[in-house]
């Protein structure tokens, strides 16, 4: 008998969709032979993302590093930004080992009743009344399919269309074992446009660099990162575990034509391109899209149409705004002025802290900068930021 839902990919999006669906009474099978594993990202999880999954993680103790401030750099200047200007409980940023965070969500889904099959799916096809998945061991049939298998999504390639290179960024770097650091550091780069990051995790340091895939190769990017890390003494004597991975970074025009669902199938998270193209952060949108997918399949006869409506009303607009602002953001005059503003204005620092924490949407970002009362500084920023 076919399962109600098959999910390809057991990262946060797939595991969270499975947990939600099993709680709604669906029979769910998750296919993934590689999760949980470390991910090529900083590992920071905002409060709004954690709030979504708290019901599944109740009683689970996950090692984390709570970050209260971040340092931003460009060229030879820098600024420190408290992630909360007052003692609000939602001010910090929790940094997890992604292997531990992802494992906790997958374990929660299995405890709720989902079945985890540790096999790699090699093909998917539409079948009468549902979908058909192939692994090396067998053929599996389900009524519905959720593709949660990342930027290189097999489900997307088979049932929709793959991402073009112009729609991707490259993330590459090192897990630095045996090292730590007291703060988050983000160094903006303008050629190619992107940034370097250093995030302390519970048992290692995550160093990385990301840039648009057009014109960027992992080798030269990693060499630039290694030079920066050496100057700061971040990896001296440590064991380096290299990684590289693509990240969806869609343009404003892409969202008009994006297709994340069809007959009997739905894409979530990175597979649906749901990553902030300016910051390349995607955990919150992965979890939010998984929640939308589960609710749509569980509550409506026309689940795909309901899911598409949720994406367009709650996510596409925000990511489209981010893509529009990105072009003007990674310009040296703007970035230097931004560092100056962060250095001299507590109100501008508060805006940036809220943007990092997910409390400040892009749609009202420029308006709020002008409302900081630091009018001259904010106006200079906005004139320079031609997004």
PDB file of C-alpha atoms in Angstrom, residues 108-274:
ATOM      1  CA  UNK A 108      11.530  13.960  16.623  1.00  0.00           C
ATOM      2  CA  UNK A 109       9.896  13.077  13.293  1.00  0.00           C
ATOM      3  CA  UNK A 110      10.659   9.369  13.775  1.00  0.00           C
ATOM      4  CA  UNK A 111       9.356   9.434  17.358  1.00  0.00           C
ATOM      5  CA  UNK A 112       6.160  11.036  16.050  1.00  0.00           C
ATOM      6  CA  UNK A 113       5.662   8.069  13.698  1.00  0.00           C
ATOM      7  CA  UNK A 114       7.562   8.816  10.472  1.00  0.00           C
ATOM      8  CA  UNK A 115       9.733   6.109   8.914  1.00  0.00           C
ATOM      9  CA  UNK A 116      13.306   7.005   7.979  1.00  0.00           C
ATOM     10  CA  UNK A 117      14.757   4.962   5.121  1.00  0.00           C
ATOM     11  CA  UNK A 118      18.546   5.579   4.971  1.00  0.00           C
ATOM     12  CA  UNK A 119      18.746   5.087   1.209  1.00  0.00           C
ATOM     13  CA  UNK A 120      19.518   7.520  -1.584  1.00  0.00           C
ATOM     14  CA  UNK A 121      16.679   8.096  -4.045  1.00  0.00           C
ATOM     15  CA  UNK A 122      18.009   7.645  -7.581  1.00  0.00           C
ATOM     16  CA  UNK A 123      14.909   8.585  -9.583  1.00  0.00           C
ATOM     17  CA  UNK A 124      11.357   9.883  -9.197  1.00  0.00           C
ATOM     18  CA  UNK A 125       8.477   9.715 -11.660  1.00  0.00           C
ATOM     19  CA  UNK A 126       4.793  10.453 -11.735  1.00  0.00           C
ATOM     20  CA  UNK A 127       2.644   7.313 -11.483  1.00  0.00           C
ATOM     21  CA  UNK A 128      -1.114   6.680 -11.630  1.00  0.00           C
ATOM     22  CA  UNK A 129      -2.615   8.266  -8.524  1.00  0.00           C
ATOM     23  CA  UNK A 130       0.710   9.369  -7.072  1.00  0.00           C
ATOM     24  CA  UNK A 131       4.488   9.197  -7.442  1.00  0.00           C
ATOM     25  CA  UNK A 132       7.141   6.509  -7.743  1.00  0.00           C
ATOM     26  CA  UNK A 133      10.574   6.655  -6.109  1.00  0.00           C
ATOM     27  CA  UNK A 134      13.497   4.386  -6.914  1.00  0.00           C
ATOM     28  CA  UNK A 135      16.423   3.479  -4.675  1.00  0.00           C
ATOM     29  CA  UNK A 136      19.110   0.875  -5.238  1.00  0.00           C
ATOM     30  CA  UNK A 137      17.048  -1.544  -3.150  1.00  0.00           C
ATOM     31  CA  UNK A 138      13.449  -1.059  -4.269  1.00  0.00           C
ATOM     32  CA  UNK A 139      10.639   0.949  -5.840  1.00  0.00           C
ATOM     33  CA  UNK A 140       8.449   2.925  -3.445  1.00  0.00           C
ATOM     34  CA  UNK A 141       5.048   4.460  -4.212  1.00  0.00           C
ATOM     35  CA  UNK A 142       3.292   7.290  -2.416  1.00  0.00           C
ATOM     36  CA  UNK A 143       0.266   9.498  -2.927  1.00  0.00           C
ATOM     37  CA  UNK A 144       2.292  12.706  -2.448  1.00  0.00           C
ATOM     38  CA  UNK A 145       5.958  13.678  -2.755  1.00  0.00           C
ATOM     39  CA  UNK A 146       7.845  16.445  -0.953  1.00  0.00           C
ATOM     40  CA  UNK A 147      11.250  17.410  -2.329  1.00  0.00           C
ATOM     41  CA  UNK A 148      13.430  18.602   0.561  1.00  0.00           C
ATOM     42  CA  UNK A 149      16.712  17.597  -1.069  1.00  0.00           C
ATOM     43  CA  UNK A 150      18.534  20.908  -1.331  1.00  0.00           C
ATOM     44  CA  UNK A 151      19.916  23.050  -4.132  1.00  0.00           C
ATOM     45  CA  UNK A 152      20.843  19.977  -6.223  1.00  0.00           C
ATOM     46  CA  UNK A 153      17.346  18.553  -5.718  1.00  0.00           C
ATOM     47  CA  UNK A 154      16.635  15.410  -7.736  1.00  0.00           C
ATOM     48  CA  UNK A 155      12.913  16.033  -7.290  1.00  0.00           C
ATOM     49  CA  UNK A 156      13.269  19.519  -8.752  1.00  0.00           C
ATOM     50  CA  UNK A 157      15.369  18.289 -11.675  1.00  0.00           C
ATOM     51  CA  UNK A 158      12.894  15.554 -12.544  1.00  0.00           C
ATOM     52  CA  UNK A 159       9.569  17.348 -12.011  1.00  0.00           C
ATOM     53  CA  UNK A 160      10.312  21.063 -12.450  1.00  0.00           C
ATOM     54  CA  UNK A 161      13.606  22.530 -13.717  1.00  0.00           C
ATOM     55  CA  UNK A 162      17.094  22.737 -12.199  1.00  0.00           C
ATOM     56  CA  UNK A 163      18.553  26.007 -11.031  1.00  0.00           C
ATOM     57  CA  UNK A 164      20.643  27.879 -13.584  1.00  0.00           C
ATOM     58  CA  UNK A 165      24.168  28.790 -12.526  1.00  0.00           C
ATOM     59  CA  UNK A 166      23.087  32.445 -12.436  1.00  0.00           C
ATOM     60  CA  UNK A 167      20.570  31.476  -9.714  1.00  0.00           C
ATOM     61  CA  UNK A 168      23.210  30.004  -7.396  1.00  0.00           C
ATOM     62  CA  UNK A 169      25.916  31.097  -4.998  1.00  0.00           C
ATOM     63  CA  UNK A 170      28.936  29.034  -3.995  1.00  0.00           C
ATOM     64  CA  UNK A 171      29.644  28.456  -0.297  1.00  0.00           C
ATOM     65  CA  UNK A 172      33.021  27.006   0.571  1.00  0.00           C
ATOM     66  CA  UNK A 173      35.199  26.886   3.641  1.00  0.00           C
ATOM     67  CA  UNK A 174      36.375  24.782   6.565  1.00  0.00           C
ATOM     68  CA  UNK A 175      35.091  23.208   9.737  1.00  0.00           C
ATOM     69  CA  UNK A 176      37.995  24.064  12.055  1.00  0.00           C
ATOM     70  CA  UNK A 177      38.236  21.307  14.662  1.00  0.00           C
ATOM     71  CA  UNK A 178      39.928  22.163  17.924  1.00  0.00           C
ATOM     72  CA  UNK A 179      39.406  25.926  17.594  1.00  0.00           C
ATOM     73  CA  UNK A 180      36.895  28.483  18.790  1.00  0.00           C
ATOM     74  CA  UNK A 181      36.375  32.259  18.834  1.00  0.00           C
ATOM     75  CA  UNK A 182      34.498  34.667  21.099  1.00  0.00           C
ATOM     76  CA  UNK A 183      32.296  36.289  18.449  1.00  0.00           C
ATOM     77  CA  UNK A 184      30.659  36.085  15.067  1.00  0.00           C
ATOM     78  CA  UNK A 185      32.620  37.894  12.369  1.00  0.00           C
ATOM     79  CA  UNK A 186      31.233  38.823   8.943  1.00  0.00           C
ATOM     80  CA  UNK A 187      33.578  40.393   6.403  1.00  0.00           C
ATOM     81  CA  UNK A 188      31.914  41.820   3.301  1.00  0.00           C
ATOM     82  CA  UNK A 189      33.568  41.236  -0.074  1.00  0.00           C
ATOM     83  CA  UNK A 190      32.821  43.191  -3.248  1.00  0.00           C
ATOM     84  CA  UNK A 191      34.644  41.242  -5.983  1.00  0.00           C
ATOM     85  CA  UNK A 192      32.942  38.848  -6.321  1.00  0.00           C
ATOM     86  CA  UNK A 193      30.104  40.114  -4.135  1.00  0.00           C
ATOM     87  CA  UNK A 194      29.583  38.080  -0.977  1.00  0.00           C
ATOM     88  CA  UNK A 195      31.066  37.699   2.475  1.00  0.00           C
ATOM     89  CA  UNK A 196      33.397  35.737   4.719  1.00  0.00           C
ATOM     90  CA  UNK A 197      32.093  34.394   8.014  1.00  0.00           C
ATOM     91  CA  UNK A 198      33.431  32.960  11.252  1.00  0.00           C
ATOM     92  CA  UNK A 199      30.874  31.321  13.557  1.00  0.00           C
ATOM     93  CA  UNK A 200      31.830  29.559  16.816  1.00  0.00           C
ATOM     94  CA  UNK A 201      29.975  26.262  17.174  1.00  0.00           C
ATOM     95  CA  UNK A 202      29.856  24.058  20.284  1.00  0.00           C
ATOM     96  CA  UNK A 203      32.752  21.807  19.228  1.00  0.00           C
ATOM     97  CA  UNK A 204      34.416  23.587  16.294  1.00  0.00           C
ATOM     98  CA  UNK A 205      34.684  26.847  14.368  1.00  0.00           C
ATOM     99  CA  UNK A 206      32.788  27.267  11.086  1.00  0.00           C
ATOM    100  CA  UNK A 207      34.698  29.391   8.580  1.00  0.00           C
ATOM    101  CA  UNK A 208      33.255  30.098   5.163  1.00  0.00           C
ATOM    102  CA  UNK A 209      32.982  32.388   2.184  1.00  0.00           C
ATOM    103  CA  UNK A 210      30.110  32.726  -0.264  1.00  0.00           C
ATOM    104  CA  UNK A 211      29.806  34.507  -3.591  1.00  0.00           C
ATOM    105  CA  UNK A 212      27.679  34.366  -6.711  1.00  0.00           C
ATOM    106  CA  UNK A 213      28.426  31.219  -8.711  1.00  0.00           C
ATOM    107  CA  UNK A 214      28.937  33.142 -11.959  1.00  0.00           C
ATOM    108  CA  UNK A 215      32.621  34.028 -11.989  1.00  0.00           C
ATOM    109  CA  UNK A 216      33.450  32.325  -8.681  1.00  0.00           C
ATOM    110  CA  UNK A 217      35.234  29.018  -8.126  1.00  0.00           C
ATOM    111  CA  UNK A 218      35.632  27.202  -4.770  1.00  0.00           C
ATOM    112  CA  UNK A 219      39.442  26.990  -4.969  1.00  0.00           C
ATOM    113  CA  UNK A 220      40.218  30.735  -5.261  1.00  0.00           C
ATOM    114  CA  UNK A 221      37.467  31.588  -2.780  1.00  0.00           C
ATOM    115  CA  UNK A 222      38.842  29.150  -0.212  1.00  0.00           C
ATOM    116  CA  UNK A 223      42.352  30.556  -0.722  1.00  0.00           C
ATOM    117  CA  UNK A 224      41.027  34.047   0.062  1.00  0.00           C
ATOM    118  CA  UNK A 225      39.303  32.716   3.172  1.00  0.00           C
ATOM    119  CA  UNK A 226      42.448  30.899   4.328  1.00  0.00           C
ATOM    120  CA  UNK A 227      44.515  34.090   3.955  1.00  0.00           C
ATOM    121  CA  UNK A 228      42.001  36.060   6.056  1.00  0.00           C
ATOM    122  CA  UNK A 229      41.808  33.322   8.726  1.00  0.00           C
ATOM    123  CA  UNK A 230      45.607  33.146   8.906  1.00  0.00           C
ATOM    124  CA  UNK A 231      45.894  36.893   9.502  1.00  0.00           C
ATOM    125  CA  UNK A 232      43.434  36.564  12.386  1.00  0.00           C
ATOM    126  CA  UNK A 233      45.060  33.390  13.767  1.00  0.00           C
ATOM    127  CA  UNK A 234      41.750  31.519  13.662  1.00  0.00           C
ATOM    128  CA  UNK A 235      42.952  28.148  12.375  1.00  0.00           C
ATOM    129  CA  UNK A 236      46.522  27.898  13.673  1.00  0.00           C
ATOM    130  CA  UNK A 237      47.337  24.276  14.557  1.00  0.00           C
ATOM    131  CA  UNK A 238      43.753  23.098  14.014  1.00  0.00           C
ATOM    132  CA  UNK A 239      42.438  20.276  11.830  1.00  0.00           C
ATOM    133  CA  UNK A 240      40.663  21.671   8.780  1.00  0.00           C
ATOM    134  CA  UNK A 241      37.747  19.839   7.151  1.00  0.00           C
ATOM    135  CA  UNK A 242      36.978  21.504   3.804  1.00  0.00           C
ATOM    136  CA  UNK A 243      33.521  21.789   2.245  1.00  0.00           C
ATOM    137  CA  UNK A 244      31.819  23.335  -0.793  1.00  0.00           C
ATOM    138  CA  UNK A 245      28.131  23.562  -1.589  1.00  0.00           C
ATOM    139  CA  UNK A 246      25.739  25.515  -3.861  1.00  0.00           C
ATOM    140  CA  UNK A 247      23.142  27.858  -2.362  1.00  0.00           C
ATOM    141  CA  UNK A 248      20.086  29.129  -4.276  1.00  0.00           C
ATOM    142  CA  UNK A 249      20.238  32.914  -4.749  1.00  0.00           C
ATOM    143  CA  UNK A 250      17.306  33.852  -6.949  1.00  0.00           C
ATOM    144  CA  UNK A 251      16.855  37.246  -8.611  1.00  0.00           C
ATOM    145  CA  UNK A 252      13.764  39.431  -8.397  1.00  0.00           C
ATOM    146  CA  UNK A 253      12.566  38.345 -11.845  1.00  0.00           C
ATOM    147  CA  UNK A 254      12.968  34.659 -10.946  1.00  0.00           C
ATOM    148  CA  UNK A 255      10.191  34.760  -8.355  1.00  0.00           C
ATOM    149  CA  UNK A 256       7.633  35.675 -11.017  1.00  0.00           C
ATOM    150  CA  UNK A 257       8.255  32.353 -12.773  1.00  0.00           C
ATOM    151  CA  UNK A 258       9.231  30.090  -9.868  1.00  0.00           C
ATOM    152  CA  UNK A 259       7.305  26.823  -9.649  1.00  0.00           C
ATOM    153  CA  UNK A 260       7.490  25.007  -6.320  1.00  0.00           C
ATOM    154  CA  UNK A 261       4.574  22.620  -6.741  1.00  0.00           C
ATOM    155  CA  UNK A 262       2.653  20.544  -9.231  1.00  0.00           C
ATOM    156  CA  UNK A 263       0.371  17.554  -9.451  1.00  0.00           C
ATOM    157  CA  UNK A 264       1.187  15.351  -6.444  1.00  0.00           C
ATOM    158  CA  UNK A 265       4.502  17.073  -5.583  1.00  0.00           C
ATOM    159  CA  UNK A 266       5.818  19.996  -3.534  1.00  0.00           C
ATOM    160  CA  UNK A 267       9.302  21.523  -3.106  1.00  0.00           C
ATOM    161  CA  UNK A 268      10.417  23.024   0.217  1.00  0.00           C
ATOM    162  CA  UNK A 269      13.473  24.830   1.557  1.00  0.00           C
ATOM    163  CA  UNK A 270      16.549  25.098  -0.664  1.00  0.00           C
ATOM    164  CA  UNK A 271      14.944  22.834  -3.262  1.00  0.00           C
ATOM    165  CA  UNK A 272      12.325  25.567  -3.730  1.00  0.00           C
ATOM    166  CA  UNK A 273      14.969  28.304  -3.804  1.00  0.00           C
ATOM    167  CA  UNK A 274      13.790  29.714  -0.470  1.00  0.00           C
TER     168      UNK A 274
END
